[in-house]
PDB file of C-alpha atoms in Angstrom:
ATOM      1  CA  MET R   1     -22.591  45.659  -5.330  1.00  0.00           C
ATOM      2  CA  HIS R   2     -25.115  43.033  -6.330  1.00  0.00           C
ATOM      3  CA  PRO R   3     -23.127  40.303  -8.125  1.00  0.00           C
ATOM      4  CA  THR R   4     -25.081  38.040 -10.436  1.00  0.00           C
ATOM      5  CA  ASP R   5     -22.559  35.204 -10.131  1.00  0.00           C
ATOM      6  CA  ARG R   6     -22.945  33.894  -6.591  1.00  0.00           C
ATOM      7  CA  PRO R   7     -21.253  30.510  -6.004  1.00  0.00           C
ATOM      8  CA  ARG R   8     -22.692  30.483  -2.485  1.00  0.00           C
ATOM      9  CA  ARG R   9     -26.101  29.658  -3.942  1.00  0.00           C
ATOM     10  CA  LEU R  10     -24.819  26.134  -4.548  1.00  0.00           C
ATOM     11  CA  ARG R  11     -23.575  25.690  -0.978  1.00  0.00           C
ATOM     12  CA  ARG R  12     -26.969  25.662   0.686  1.00  0.00           C
ATOM     13  CA  ASP R  13     -28.141  22.491   2.406  1.00  0.00           C
ATOM     14  CA  GLY R  14     -29.858  20.214  -0.055  1.00  0.00           C
ATOM     15  CA  VAL R  15     -28.207  21.813  -3.075  1.00  0.00           C
ATOM     16  CA  ARG R  16     -24.661  21.314  -1.773  1.00  0.00           C
ATOM     17  CA  SER R  17     -24.820  17.522  -2.027  1.00  0.00           C
ATOM     18  CA  LEU R  18     -26.395  17.648  -5.493  1.00  0.00           C
ATOM     19  CA  VAL R  19     -23.414  19.495  -6.965  1.00  0.00           C
ATOM     20  CA  SER R  20     -20.665  17.739  -5.003  1.00  0.00           C
ATOM     21  CA  GLU R  21     -17.882  16.858  -7.429  1.00  0.00           C
ATOM     22  CA  THR R  22     -16.176  14.011  -5.555  1.00  0.00           C
ATOM     23  CA  ASP R  23     -17.616  11.024  -3.728  1.00  0.00           C
ATOM     24  CA  LEU R  24     -15.889   8.679  -1.306  1.00  0.00           C
ATOM     25  CA  ASP R  25     -17.369   5.209  -1.042  1.00  0.00           C
ATOM     26  CA  ALA R  26     -16.489   2.257   1.175  1.00  0.00           C
ATOM     27  CA  THR R  27     -15.788   0.225  -1.955  1.00  0.00           C
ATOM     28  CA  ASP R  28     -13.011   2.679  -2.877  1.00  0.00           C
ATOM     29  CA  LEU R  29     -11.042   1.655   0.217  1.00  0.00           C
ATOM     30  CA  VAL R  30      -8.569  -1.149   0.884  1.00  0.00           C
ATOM     31  CA  ALA R  31      -7.807  -2.103   4.499  1.00  0.00           C
ATOM     32  CA  PRO R  32      -4.289  -3.327   5.353  1.00  0.00           C
ATOM     33  CA  VAL R  33      -4.208  -6.440   7.555  1.00  0.00           C
ATOM     34  CA  PHE R  34      -1.061  -7.626   9.352  1.00  0.00           C
ATOM     35  CA  VAL R  35      -0.791 -11.386   9.875  1.00  0.00           C
ATOM     36  CA  ASP R  36       1.911 -12.551  12.285  1.00  0.00           C
ATOM     37  CA  ALA R  37       3.212 -16.130  12.313  1.00  0.00           C
ATOM     38  CA  THR R  38       5.173 -15.527  15.513  1.00  0.00           C
ATOM     39  CA  THR R  39       2.213 -14.954  17.833  1.00  0.00           C
ATOM     40  CA  ASP R  40      -0.896 -16.817  18.972  1.00  0.00           C
ATOM     41  CA  GLU R  41      -2.773 -13.707  20.084  1.00  0.00           C
ATOM     42  CA  ARG R  42      -3.549 -10.270  18.731  1.00  0.00           C
ATOM     43  CA  VAL R  43      -0.779  -7.754  19.346  1.00  0.00           C
ATOM     44  CA  PRO R  44      -1.645  -4.013  19.319  1.00  0.00           C
ATOM     45  CA  ILE R  45       0.590  -1.822  17.144  1.00  0.00           C
ATOM     46  CA  GLU R  46       1.573   0.986  19.484  1.00  0.00           C
ATOM     47  CA  SER R  47       2.365   3.564  16.814  1.00  0.00           C
ATOM     48  CA  MET R  48      -0.871   2.865  14.900  1.00  0.00           C
ATOM     49  CA  PRO R  49      -3.796   3.173  17.327  1.00  0.00           C
ATOM     50  CA  GLY R  50      -6.640   0.793  16.562  1.00  0.00           C
ATOM     51  CA  HIS R  51      -4.510  -1.648  14.586  1.00  0.00           C
ATOM     52  CA  GLU R  52      -2.900  -4.902  15.570  1.00  0.00           C
ATOM     53  CA  ARG R  53      -1.023  -7.901  14.284  1.00  0.00           C
ATOM     54  CA  VAL R  54      -3.176 -10.999  14.244  1.00  0.00           C
ATOM     55  CA  PRO R  55      -2.123 -14.671  14.274  1.00  0.00           C
ATOM     56  CA  VAL R  56      -2.882 -16.751  11.205  1.00  0.00           C
ATOM     57  CA  ASP R  57      -5.903 -18.402  12.807  1.00  0.00           C
ATOM     58  CA  GLU R  58      -7.343 -14.934  13.487  1.00  0.00           C
ATOM     59  CA  ALA R  59      -6.965 -13.755   9.896  1.00  0.00           C
ATOM     60  CA  VAL R  60     -10.509 -14.702   8.912  1.00  0.00           C
ATOM     61  CA  PRO R  61     -12.187 -13.052  11.928  1.00  0.00           C
ATOM     62  CA  ARG R  62     -10.068  -9.946  11.327  1.00  0.00           C
ATOM     63  CA  VAL R  63     -11.138  -9.749   7.692  1.00  0.00           C
ATOM     64  CA  GLU R  64     -14.766 -10.317   8.665  1.00  0.00           C
ATOM     65  CA  GLU R  65     -14.470  -7.249  10.916  1.00  0.00           C
ATOM     66  CA  VAL R  66     -13.315  -5.263   7.897  1.00  0.00           C
ATOM     67  CA  LEU R  67     -16.136  -6.563   5.685  1.00  0.00           C
ATOM     68  CA  SER R  68     -18.750  -5.647   8.273  1.00  0.00           C
ATOM     69  CA  THR R  69     -17.953  -1.950   7.710  1.00  0.00           C
ATOM     70  CA  GLY R  70     -18.665  -2.112   3.970  1.00  0.00           C
ATOM     71  CA  VAL R  71     -15.032  -2.305   2.875  1.00  0.00           C
ATOM     72  CA  GLU R  72     -14.643  -5.164   0.399  1.00  0.00           C
ATOM     73  CA  ALA R  73     -10.877  -5.457  -0.110  1.00  0.00           C
ATOM     74  CA  VAL R  74      -7.920  -6.154   2.152  1.00  0.00           C
ATOM     75  CA  MET R  75      -4.178  -6.015   1.597  1.00  0.00           C
ATOM     76  CA  LEU R  76      -2.243  -8.686   3.469  1.00  0.00           C
ATOM     77  CA  PHE R  77       1.170  -8.152   5.022  1.00  0.00           C
ATOM     78  CA  GLY R  78       3.021 -11.003   6.690  1.00  0.00           C
ATOM     79  CA  ILE R  79       5.438 -11.343   9.577  1.00  0.00           C
ATOM     80  CA  PRO R  80       7.142 -14.749   9.114  1.00  0.00           C
ATOM     81  CA  GLU R  81       8.274 -17.147  11.794  1.00  0.00           C
ATOM     82  CA  SER R  82      11.871 -16.927  10.538  1.00  0.00           C
ATOM     83  CA  LYS R  83      14.007 -14.780   8.245  1.00  0.00           C
ATOM     84  CA  ASP R  84      17.121 -15.325   6.129  1.00  0.00           C
ATOM     85  CA  HIS R  85      19.293 -13.410   3.671  1.00  0.00           C
ATOM     86  CA  GLU R  86      17.070 -14.217   0.661  1.00  0.00           C
ATOM     87  CA  GLY R  87      13.668 -14.050   2.343  1.00  0.00           C
ATOM     88  CA  THR R  88      12.751 -17.609   1.407  1.00  0.00           C
ATOM     89  CA  ARG R  89       9.626 -17.634   3.583  1.00  0.00           C
ATOM     90  CA  ALA R  90       8.115 -15.076   1.206  1.00  0.00           C
ATOM     91  CA  TRP R  91       7.421 -17.739  -1.429  1.00  0.00           C
ATOM     92  CA  ALA R  92       6.959 -20.783   0.808  1.00  0.00           C
ATOM     93  CA  SER R  93       3.679 -22.591   0.169  1.00  0.00           C
ATOM     94  CA  ASP R  94       3.102 -22.661   3.926  1.00  0.00           C
ATOM     95  CA  GLY R  95       4.213 -19.043   4.390  1.00  0.00           C
ATOM     96  CA  VAL R  96       2.221 -16.690   6.585  1.00  0.00           C
ATOM     97  CA  VAL R  97       0.551 -14.767   3.749  1.00  0.00           C
ATOM     98  CA  GLN R  98      -0.140 -17.935   1.772  1.00  0.00           C
ATOM     99  CA  ARG R  99      -1.838 -19.619   4.745  1.00  0.00           C
ATOM    100  CA  ALA R 100      -3.872 -16.529   5.544  1.00  0.00           C
ATOM    101  CA  THR R 101      -4.893 -16.071   1.912  1.00  0.00           C
ATOM    102  CA  ARG R 102      -6.149 -19.641   1.620  1.00  0.00           C
ATOM    103  CA  ALA R 103      -8.266 -19.259   4.736  1.00  0.00           C
ATOM    104  CA  ILE R 104      -9.663 -15.852   3.803  1.00  0.00           C
ATOM    105  CA  THR R 105     -10.583 -16.801   0.245  1.00  0.00           C
ATOM    106  CA  ALA R 106     -12.196 -20.048   1.438  1.00  0.00           C
ATOM    107  CA  GLU R 107     -14.291 -18.477   4.167  1.00  0.00           C
ATOM    108  CA  THR R 108     -15.074 -14.901   3.070  1.00  0.00           C
ATOM    109  CA  ASP R 109     -15.984 -12.896  -0.026  1.00  0.00           C
ATOM    110  CA  ALA R 110     -13.144 -10.415   0.496  1.00  0.00           C
ATOM    111  CA  THR R 111     -11.001  -9.317  -2.414  1.00  0.00           C
ATOM    112  CA  VAL R 112      -7.501 -10.305  -1.328  1.00  0.00           C
ATOM    113  CA  ILE R 113      -4.532  -8.215  -2.418  1.00  0.00           C
ATOM    114  CA  THR R 114      -1.140  -9.488  -1.283  1.00  0.00           C
ATOM    115  CA  ASP R 115       1.786  -7.176  -0.652  1.00  0.00           C
ATOM    116  CA  LEU R 116       4.689  -8.574  -2.640  1.00  0.00           C
ATOM    117  CA  CYS R 117       8.052  -7.627  -1.207  1.00  0.00           C
ATOM    118  CA  LEU R 118      10.939  -9.319   0.588  1.00  0.00           C
ATOM    119  CA  CYS R 119      11.728  -6.745   3.279  1.00  0.00           C
ATOM    120  CA  GLU R 120       9.591  -8.462   5.941  1.00  0.00           C
ATOM    121  CA  TYR R 121      11.269 -11.785   5.155  1.00  0.00           C
ATOM    122  CA  THR R 122      14.972 -10.914   4.883  1.00  0.00           C
ATOM    123  CA  ASP R 123      17.188 -10.794   7.949  1.00  0.00           C
ATOM    124  CA  HIS R 124      18.680  -7.512   6.682  1.00  0.00           C
ATOM    125  CA  GLY R 125      15.318  -5.829   6.044  1.00  0.00           C
ATOM    126  CA  HIS R 126      16.048  -4.731   2.485  1.00  0.00           C
ATOM    127  CA  CYS R 127      13.711  -5.437  -0.415  1.00  0.00           C
ATOM    128  CA  GLY R 128      15.758  -8.077  -2.207  1.00  0.00           C
ATOM    129  CA  VAL R 129      19.038  -9.933  -2.466  1.00  0.00           C
ATOM    130  CA  LEU R 130      22.006  -7.834  -1.384  1.00  0.00           C
ATOM    131  CA  GLU R 131      24.970  -6.981  -3.549  1.00  0.00           C
ATOM    132  CA  ASP R 132      28.281  -8.337  -2.294  1.00  0.00           C
ATOM    133  CA  GLU R 133      29.736  -6.215   0.533  1.00  0.00           C
ATOM    134  CA  ALA R 134      26.536  -4.147   0.775  1.00  0.00           C
ATOM    135  CA  ARG R 135      26.558  -4.351   4.561  1.00  0.00           C
ATOM    136  CA  ASP R 136      29.893  -2.539   4.695  1.00  0.00           C
ATOM    137  CA  ASP R 137      29.797  -0.309   1.641  1.00  0.00           C
ATOM    138  CA  PRO R 138      27.150   2.463   1.716  1.00  0.00           C
ATOM    139  CA  THR R 139      27.308   2.785  -2.071  1.00  0.00           C
ATOM    140  CA  LEU R 140      25.918  -0.748  -2.479  1.00  0.00           C
ATOM    141  CA  THR R 141      22.413  -2.054  -1.877  1.00  0.00           C
ATOM    142  CA  VAL R 142      19.976  -4.567  -3.414  1.00  0.00           C
ATOM    143  CA  ASP R 143      21.033  -6.605  -6.434  1.00  0.00           C
ATOM    144  CA  ASN R 144      18.218  -5.658  -8.785  1.00  0.00           C
ATOM    145  CA  ASP R 145      18.292  -8.471 -11.337  1.00  0.00           C
ATOM    146  CA  ALA R 146      18.966 -11.248  -8.825  1.00  0.00           C
ATOM    147  CA  THR R 147      15.849 -10.130  -6.959  1.00  0.00           C
ATOM    148  CA  LEU R 148      13.478 -10.434  -9.920  1.00  0.00           C
ATOM    149  CA  ASP R 149      13.275 -14.213  -9.871  1.00  0.00           C
ATOM    150  CA  LEU R 150      12.484 -14.224  -6.155  1.00  0.00           C
ATOM    151  CA  LEU R 151       9.681 -11.718  -6.625  1.00  0.00           C
ATOM    152  CA  ALA R 152       8.278 -13.805  -9.465  1.00  0.00           C
ATOM    153  CA  ARG R 153       8.351 -16.963  -7.336  1.00  0.00           C
ATOM    154  CA  THR R 154       6.597 -15.127  -4.522  1.00  0.00           C
ATOM    155  CA  ALA R 155       3.895 -13.840  -6.864  1.00  0.00           C
ATOM    156  CA  VAL R 156       3.150 -17.341  -8.152  1.00  0.00           C
ATOM    157  CA  SER R 157       2.957 -18.762  -4.621  1.00  0.00           C
ATOM    158  CA  GLN R 158       0.539 -16.009  -3.596  1.00  0.00           C
ATOM    159  CA  ALA R 159      -1.588 -16.628  -6.677  1.00  0.00           C
ATOM    160  CA  GLU R 160      -1.621 -20.366  -5.949  1.00  0.00           C
ATOM    161  CA  ALA R 161      -2.933 -19.523  -2.484  1.00  0.00           C
ATOM    162  CA  GLY R 162      -5.836 -17.595  -4.012  1.00  0.00           C
ATOM    163  CA  ALA R 163      -4.761 -13.944  -4.207  1.00  0.00           C
ATOM    164  CA  ASP R 164      -6.966 -11.855  -6.482  1.00  0.00           C
ATOM    165  CA  MET R 165      -4.231  -9.275  -6.998  1.00  0.00           C
ATOM    166  CA  VAL R 166      -0.535  -9.058  -6.152  1.00  0.00           C
ATOM    167  CA  ALA R 167       1.066  -5.753  -5.240  1.00  0.00           C
ATOM    168  CA  PRO R 168       4.841  -5.605  -5.817  1.00  0.00           C
ATOM    169  CA  SER R 169       6.307  -2.820  -3.687  1.00  0.00           C
ATOM    170  CA  SER R 170      10.086  -3.166  -3.956  1.00  0.00           C
ATOM    171  CA  MET R 171      10.672  -0.654  -6.792  1.00  0.00           C
ATOM    172  CA  THR R 172      12.890  -3.223  -8.483  1.00  0.00           C
ATOM    173  CA  ASP R 173      13.467  -2.339 -12.139  1.00  0.00           C
ATOM    174  CA  GLY R 174      11.634  -4.853 -14.338  1.00  0.00           C
ATOM    175  CA  MET R 175       9.588  -6.350 -11.491  1.00  0.00           C
ATOM    176  CA  VAL R 176       6.210  -6.020 -13.196  1.00  0.00           C
ATOM    177  CA  GLY R 177       7.407  -7.724 -16.369  1.00  0.00           C
ATOM    178  CA  ALA R 178       9.040 -10.567 -14.462  1.00  0.00           C
ATOM    179  CA  ILE R 179       5.937 -11.101 -12.306  1.00  0.00           C
ATOM    180  CA  ARG R 180       3.515 -10.895 -15.251  1.00  0.00           C
ATOM    181  CA  THR R 181       5.509 -13.467 -17.192  1.00  0.00           C
ATOM    182  CA  ALA R 182       5.717 -15.816 -14.216  1.00  0.00           C
ATOM    183  CA  LEU R 183       2.016 -15.549 -13.448  1.00  0.00           C
ATOM    184  CA  ASP R 184       1.027 -16.139 -17.060  1.00  0.00           C
ATOM    185  CA  ASP R 185       3.377 -19.095 -17.432  1.00  0.00           C
ATOM    186  CA  ALA R 186       1.891 -20.639 -14.286  1.00  0.00           C
ATOM    187  CA  GLY R 187      -1.657 -20.256 -15.591  1.00  0.00           C
ATOM    188  CA  PHE R 188      -2.594 -17.211 -13.486  1.00  0.00           C
ATOM    189  CA  ASP R 189      -3.237 -14.763 -16.304  1.00  0.00           C
ATOM    190  CA  ASP R 190      -6.380 -13.587 -14.466  1.00  0.00           C
ATOM    191  CA  VAL R 191      -4.445 -12.432 -11.377  1.00  0.00           C
ATOM    192  CA  ALA R 192      -4.001  -8.671 -11.527  1.00  0.00           C
ATOM    193  CA  ILE R 193      -0.895  -6.656 -10.635  1.00  0.00           C
ATOM    194  CA  MET R 194      -1.184  -3.474  -8.616  1.00  0.00           C
ATOM    195  CA  SER R 195       2.290  -2.044  -8.890  1.00  0.00           C
ATOM    196  CA  TYR R 196       3.723   0.390  -6.390  1.00  0.00           C
ATOM    197  CA  ALA R 197       4.730   2.264  -9.515  1.00  0.00           C
ATOM    198  CA  ALA R 198       5.807   5.511  -7.843  1.00  0.00           C
ATOM    199  CA  LYS R 199       7.052   4.680  -4.362  1.00  0.00           C
ATOM    200  CA  TYR R 200       9.140   7.317  -2.671  1.00  0.00           C
ATOM    201  CA  GLU R 201      11.875   6.999  -0.063  1.00  0.00           C
ATOM    202  CA  SER R 202       9.650   8.708   2.456  1.00  0.00           C
ATOM    203  CA  ALA R 203       9.943   9.622   6.121  1.00  0.00           C
ATOM    204  CA  PHE R 204       6.250   8.772   6.513  1.00  0.00           C
ATOM    205  CA  TYR R 205       6.797   4.996   6.710  1.00  0.00           C
ATOM    206  CA  GLY R 206       8.064   4.768  10.302  1.00  0.00           C
ATOM    207  CA  PRO R 207       5.021   3.202  12.018  1.00  0.00           C
ATOM    208  CA  PHE R 208       4.583   0.635   9.237  1.00  0.00           C
ATOM    209  CA  ARG R 209       8.121  -0.625   9.712  1.00  0.00           C
ATOM    210  CA  ASP R 210       7.268  -1.283  13.339  1.00  0.00           C
ATOM    211  CA  ALA R 211       4.013  -2.967  12.346  1.00  0.00           C
ATOM    212  CA  ALA R 212       5.538  -5.251   9.714  1.00  0.00           C
ATOM    213  CA  ASP R 213       8.965  -5.657  11.324  1.00  0.00           C
ATOM    214  CA  GLY R 214      10.531  -4.596   8.035  1.00  0.00           C
ATOM    215  CA  ALA R 215      12.979  -1.821   8.869  1.00  0.00           C
ATOM    216  CA  PRO R 216      16.397  -2.169   7.179  1.00  0.00           C
ATOM    217  CA  ALA R 217      19.092  -3.420   9.521  1.00  0.00           C
ATOM    218  CA  PHE R 218      21.601  -1.031   7.959  1.00  0.00           C
ATOM    219  CA  GLY R 219      21.582   1.834   5.500  1.00  0.00           C
ATOM    220  CA  ASP R 220      18.432   3.067   3.802  1.00  0.00           C
ATOM    221  CA  ARG R 221      16.445   2.507   0.613  1.00  0.00           C
ATOM    222  CA  ARG R 222      17.491   5.569  -1.349  1.00  0.00           C
ATOM    223  CA  HIS R 223      19.068   3.486  -4.117  1.00  0.00           C
ATOM    224  CA  TYR R 224      15.789   1.854  -5.122  1.00  0.00           C
ATOM    225  CA  GLN R 225      12.950   4.028  -3.825  1.00  0.00           C
ATOM    226  CA  MET R 226      12.313   7.392  -5.478  1.00  0.00           C
ATOM    227  CA  ASP R 227      13.747  10.753  -4.470  1.00  0.00           C
ATOM    228  CA  PRO R 228      10.967  12.892  -2.891  1.00  0.00           C
ATOM    229  CA  ALA R 229      12.243  15.827  -4.959  1.00  0.00           C
ATOM    230  CA  ASN R 230      11.260  14.180  -8.252  1.00  0.00           C
ATOM    231  CA  GLY R 231       7.869  14.422  -9.925  1.00  0.00           C
ATOM    232  CA  ARG R 232       8.593  13.908 -13.614  1.00  0.00           C
ATOM    233  CA  GLU R 233      10.502  10.730 -12.814  1.00  0.00           C
ATOM    234  CA  ALA R 234       7.266   9.225 -11.504  1.00  0.00           C
ATOM    235  CA  LEU R 235       5.751   9.361 -14.979  1.00  0.00           C
ATOM    236  CA  ARG R 236       8.757   7.489 -16.358  1.00  0.00           C
ATOM    237  CA  GLU R 237       8.459   4.835 -13.653  1.00  0.00           C
ATOM    238  CA  VAL R 238       4.743   4.441 -14.242  1.00  0.00           C
ATOM    239  CA  ARG R 239       5.122   4.269 -18.005  1.00  0.00           C
ATOM    240  CA  LEU R 240       7.604   1.408 -17.669  1.00  0.00           C
ATOM    241  CA  ASP R 241       5.199  -0.505 -15.422  1.00  0.00           C
ATOM    242  CA  VAL R 242       2.326   0.048 -17.842  1.00  0.00           C
ATOM    243  CA  GLU R 243       4.462  -1.285 -20.696  1.00  0.00           C
ATOM    244  CA  GLN R 244       5.291  -4.368 -18.614  1.00  0.00           C
ATOM    245  CA  GLY R 245       1.654  -5.164 -17.836  1.00  0.00           C
ATOM    246  CA  ALA R 246       0.662  -3.397 -14.625  1.00  0.00           C
ATOM    247  CA  ASP R 247      -3.118  -3.306 -14.136  1.00  0.00           C
ATOM    248  CA  VAL R 248      -3.316  -0.731 -11.318  1.00  0.00           C
ATOM    249  CA  LEU R 249      -0.809   2.057 -10.625  1.00  0.00           C
ATOM    250  CA  MET R 250       0.041   2.913  -7.023  1.00  0.00           C
ATOM    251  CA  VAL R 251       1.468   6.138  -5.613  1.00  0.00           C
ATOM    252  CA  LYS R 252       3.001   5.876  -2.143  1.00  0.00           C
ATOM    253  CA  PRO R 253       2.725   7.895   0.064  1.00  0.00           C
ATOM    254  CA  GLY R 254      -0.510   9.631  -0.822  1.00  0.00           C
ATOM    255  CA  LEU R 255      -1.006  13.045   0.754  1.00  0.00           C
ATOM    256  CA  PRO R 256       2.515  14.488   0.251  1.00  0.00           C
ATOM    257  CA  TYR R 257       2.334  13.417  -3.402  1.00  0.00           C
ATOM    258  CA  LEU R 258      -1.096  14.610  -4.535  1.00  0.00           C
ATOM    259  CA  ASP R 259       0.568  16.288  -7.503  1.00  0.00           C
ATOM    260  CA  VAL R 260       1.946  12.917  -8.600  1.00  0.00           C
ATOM    261  CA  VAL R 261      -1.464  11.276  -8.230  1.00  0.00           C
ATOM    262  CA  ARG R 262      -2.973  13.997 -10.413  1.00  0.00           C
ATOM    263  CA  ASP R 263      -0.225  13.774 -13.050  1.00  0.00           C
ATOM    264  CA  ILE R 264      -0.618  10.002 -13.345  1.00  0.00           C
ATOM    265  CA  ARG R 265      -4.397  10.301 -13.551  1.00  0.00           C
ATOM    266  CA  ARG R 266      -4.068  12.757 -16.455  1.00  0.00           C
ATOM    267  CA  GLU R 267      -1.404  10.776 -18.293  1.00  0.00           C
ATOM    268  CA  PHE R 268      -2.702   7.204 -18.037  1.00  0.00           C
ATOM    269  CA  ASP R 269      -6.081   5.517 -18.351  1.00  0.00           C
ATOM    270  CA  HIS R 270      -5.302   2.753 -15.849  1.00  0.00           C
ATOM    271  CA  PRO R 271      -6.881   2.703 -12.383  1.00  0.00           C
ATOM    272  CA  VAL R 272      -4.795   4.772  -9.967  1.00  0.00           C
ATOM    273  CA  ALA R 273      -4.290   3.806  -6.333  1.00  0.00           C
ATOM    274  CA  ALA R 274      -2.930   5.941  -3.517  1.00  0.00           C
ATOM    275  CA  TYR R 275      -1.498   4.605  -0.261  1.00  0.00           C
ATOM    276  CA  ASN R 276      -2.525   6.726   2.714  1.00  0.00           C
ATOM    277  CA  VAL R 277       0.448   5.499   4.724  1.00  0.00           C
ATOM    278  CA  SER R 278       1.109   4.773   8.384  1.00  0.00           C
ATOM    279  CA  GLY R 279       2.817   8.080   9.127  1.00  0.00           C
ATOM    280  CA  GLU R 280      -0.138  10.034   7.754  1.00  0.00           C
ATOM    281  CA  TYR R 281      -2.453   7.939   9.923  1.00  0.00           C
ATOM    282  CA  ALA R 282      -0.283   8.230  13.044  1.00  0.00           C
ATOM    283  CA  MET R 283       0.209  11.988  12.859  1.00  0.00           C
ATOM    284  CA  LEU R 284      -3.526  12.657  12.619  1.00  0.00           C
ATOM    285  CA  HIS R 285      -4.143  10.370  15.578  1.00  0.00           C
ATOM    286  CA  ALA R 286      -1.427  12.109  17.587  1.00  0.00           C
ATOM    287  CA  ALA R 287      -2.879  15.553  16.870  1.00  0.00           C
ATOM    288  CA  ALA R 288      -6.386  14.345  17.711  1.00  0.00           C
ATOM    289  CA  GLU R 289      -5.188  12.908  21.020  1.00  0.00           C
ATOM    290  CA  LYS R 290      -3.872  16.387  21.858  1.00  0.00           C
ATOM    291  CA  GLY R 291      -7.283  17.819  21.055  1.00  0.00           C
ATOM    292  CA  TRP R 292      -5.903  19.810  18.147  1.00  0.00           C
ATOM    293  CA  LEU R 293      -7.920  18.127  15.380  1.00  0.00           C
ATOM    294  CA  ASP R 294     -11.225  16.331  14.925  1.00  0.00           C
ATOM    295  CA  LEU R 295      -9.984  12.866  13.899  1.00  0.00           C
ATOM    296  CA  GLU R 296     -13.094  11.779  12.019  1.00  0.00           C
ATOM    297  CA  ALA R 297     -13.253  15.035  10.058  1.00  0.00           C
ATOM    298  CA  VAL R 298      -9.586  15.148   9.055  1.00  0.00           C
ATOM    299  CA  ALA R 299      -9.571  11.463   8.116  1.00  0.00           C
ATOM    300  CA  GLN R 300     -12.564  11.978   5.821  1.00  0.00           C
ATOM    301  CA  GLU R 301     -11.054  15.128   4.319  1.00  0.00           C
ATOM    302  CA  SER R 302      -7.679  13.452   3.744  1.00  0.00           C
ATOM    303  CA  LEU R 303      -9.185  10.535   1.843  1.00  0.00           C
ATOM    304  CA  LEU R 304     -11.507  12.812  -0.109  1.00  0.00           C
ATOM    305  CA  SER R 305      -8.494  14.858  -1.226  1.00  0.00           C
ATOM    306  CA  LEU R 306      -6.865  11.700  -2.607  1.00  0.00           C
ATOM    307  CA  LYS R 307     -10.021  10.898  -4.572  1.00  0.00           C
ATOM    308  CA  ARG R 308     -10.227  14.489  -5.817  1.00  0.00           C
ATOM    309  CA  ALA R 309      -6.614  14.329  -7.012  1.00  0.00           C
ATOM    310  CA  GLY R 310      -7.497  11.292  -9.118  1.00  0.00           C
ATOM    311  CA  ALA R 311      -7.157   8.130  -7.030  1.00  0.00           C
ATOM    312  CA  ASP R 312      -9.676   5.435  -7.912  1.00  0.00           C
ATOM    313  CA  LEU R 313      -8.865   3.380  -4.825  1.00  0.00           C
ATOM    314  CA  ILE R 314      -7.118   4.155  -1.558  1.00  0.00           C
ATOM    315  CA  VAL R 315      -5.188   1.837   0.717  1.00  0.00           C
ATOM    316  CA  THR R 316      -5.706   3.311   4.172  1.00  0.00           C
ATOM    317  CA  TYR R 317      -5.621   2.479   7.867  1.00  0.00           C
ATOM    318  CA  PHE R 318      -8.707   4.673   8.206  1.00  0.00           C
ATOM    319  CA  ALA R 319     -10.761   2.318   6.023  1.00  0.00           C
ATOM    320  CA  GLU R 320     -12.863   0.787   8.785  1.00  0.00           C
ATOM    321  CA  SER R 321     -13.515   4.025  10.653  1.00  0.00           C
ATOM    322  CA  VAL R 322     -14.387   6.077   7.564  1.00  0.00           C
ATOM    323  CA  ALA R 323     -16.387   3.471   5.609  1.00  0.00           C
ATOM    324  CA  PRO R 324     -19.563   3.612   7.726  1.00  0.00           C
ATOM    325  CA  GLU R 325     -19.762   7.368   7.109  1.00  0.00           C
ATOM    326  CA  CYS R 326     -19.458   7.055   3.317  1.00  0.00           C
TER     327      CYS R 326
END
């Protein structure tokens, strides 16, 4: 046989790069940064090699490290000095994320995205105000509507501190609308919302909960995060957020939900984000430490697959290591 159609012709060196369909650039990546108000020194995160919690006065140097790799955006997560049942430190003007945001925006050119949730700030570790008796009744969980006002207050306080974009992650029904209204009423109509529009109740979050000290003290989050079995439901969730004013649509986690990323890309014309989460990062590191995988190669391939599926931007713990190779 002498086939006339030979795809291998386009895989030769020199030609291969000319016909490459998907590009990964450092400016596509967002680097998570953990700021800890309870420490005065950097604390390594054991389950996430290469990452650490930094004190507030180290936030700027940490972000400058990120910028030096070519990554231009960071997402800030805070560990407060104290917690309570409502998570009041989340919207405090002198809260950990607010202080870090002011310093970073004053001293760097980084685009600052602030994670907007209450789980790191509540003493019970859930993403909002609890329903009565929730600690003792497994059928109860977060009081959805009572949580909306607290999320809105937190968004305004983060915007006042200088956030370029807020990223609500609690999967509270109506959160985008409540936050958009609050931001607009406070004069922050230029602050964008990147909604965790399709966030699943995933087993891939374990290392993050150690990093951000945000694991629930009881129960789980199945009543407000999505069932991993559901794909069509993601389109409904995303559509509601679009109608309420979301600017960017996030899928979390990324790799186990590439089909969801692709469906959202096809259905909506908004920018799509994917969160390459802590468990995805940790498992590749663990396999590489065993000598089973080439870490640099699998990290690059993982992020490229998210771009190929339709993600415009990727939140990833690999940002700094992959960016110089882009």
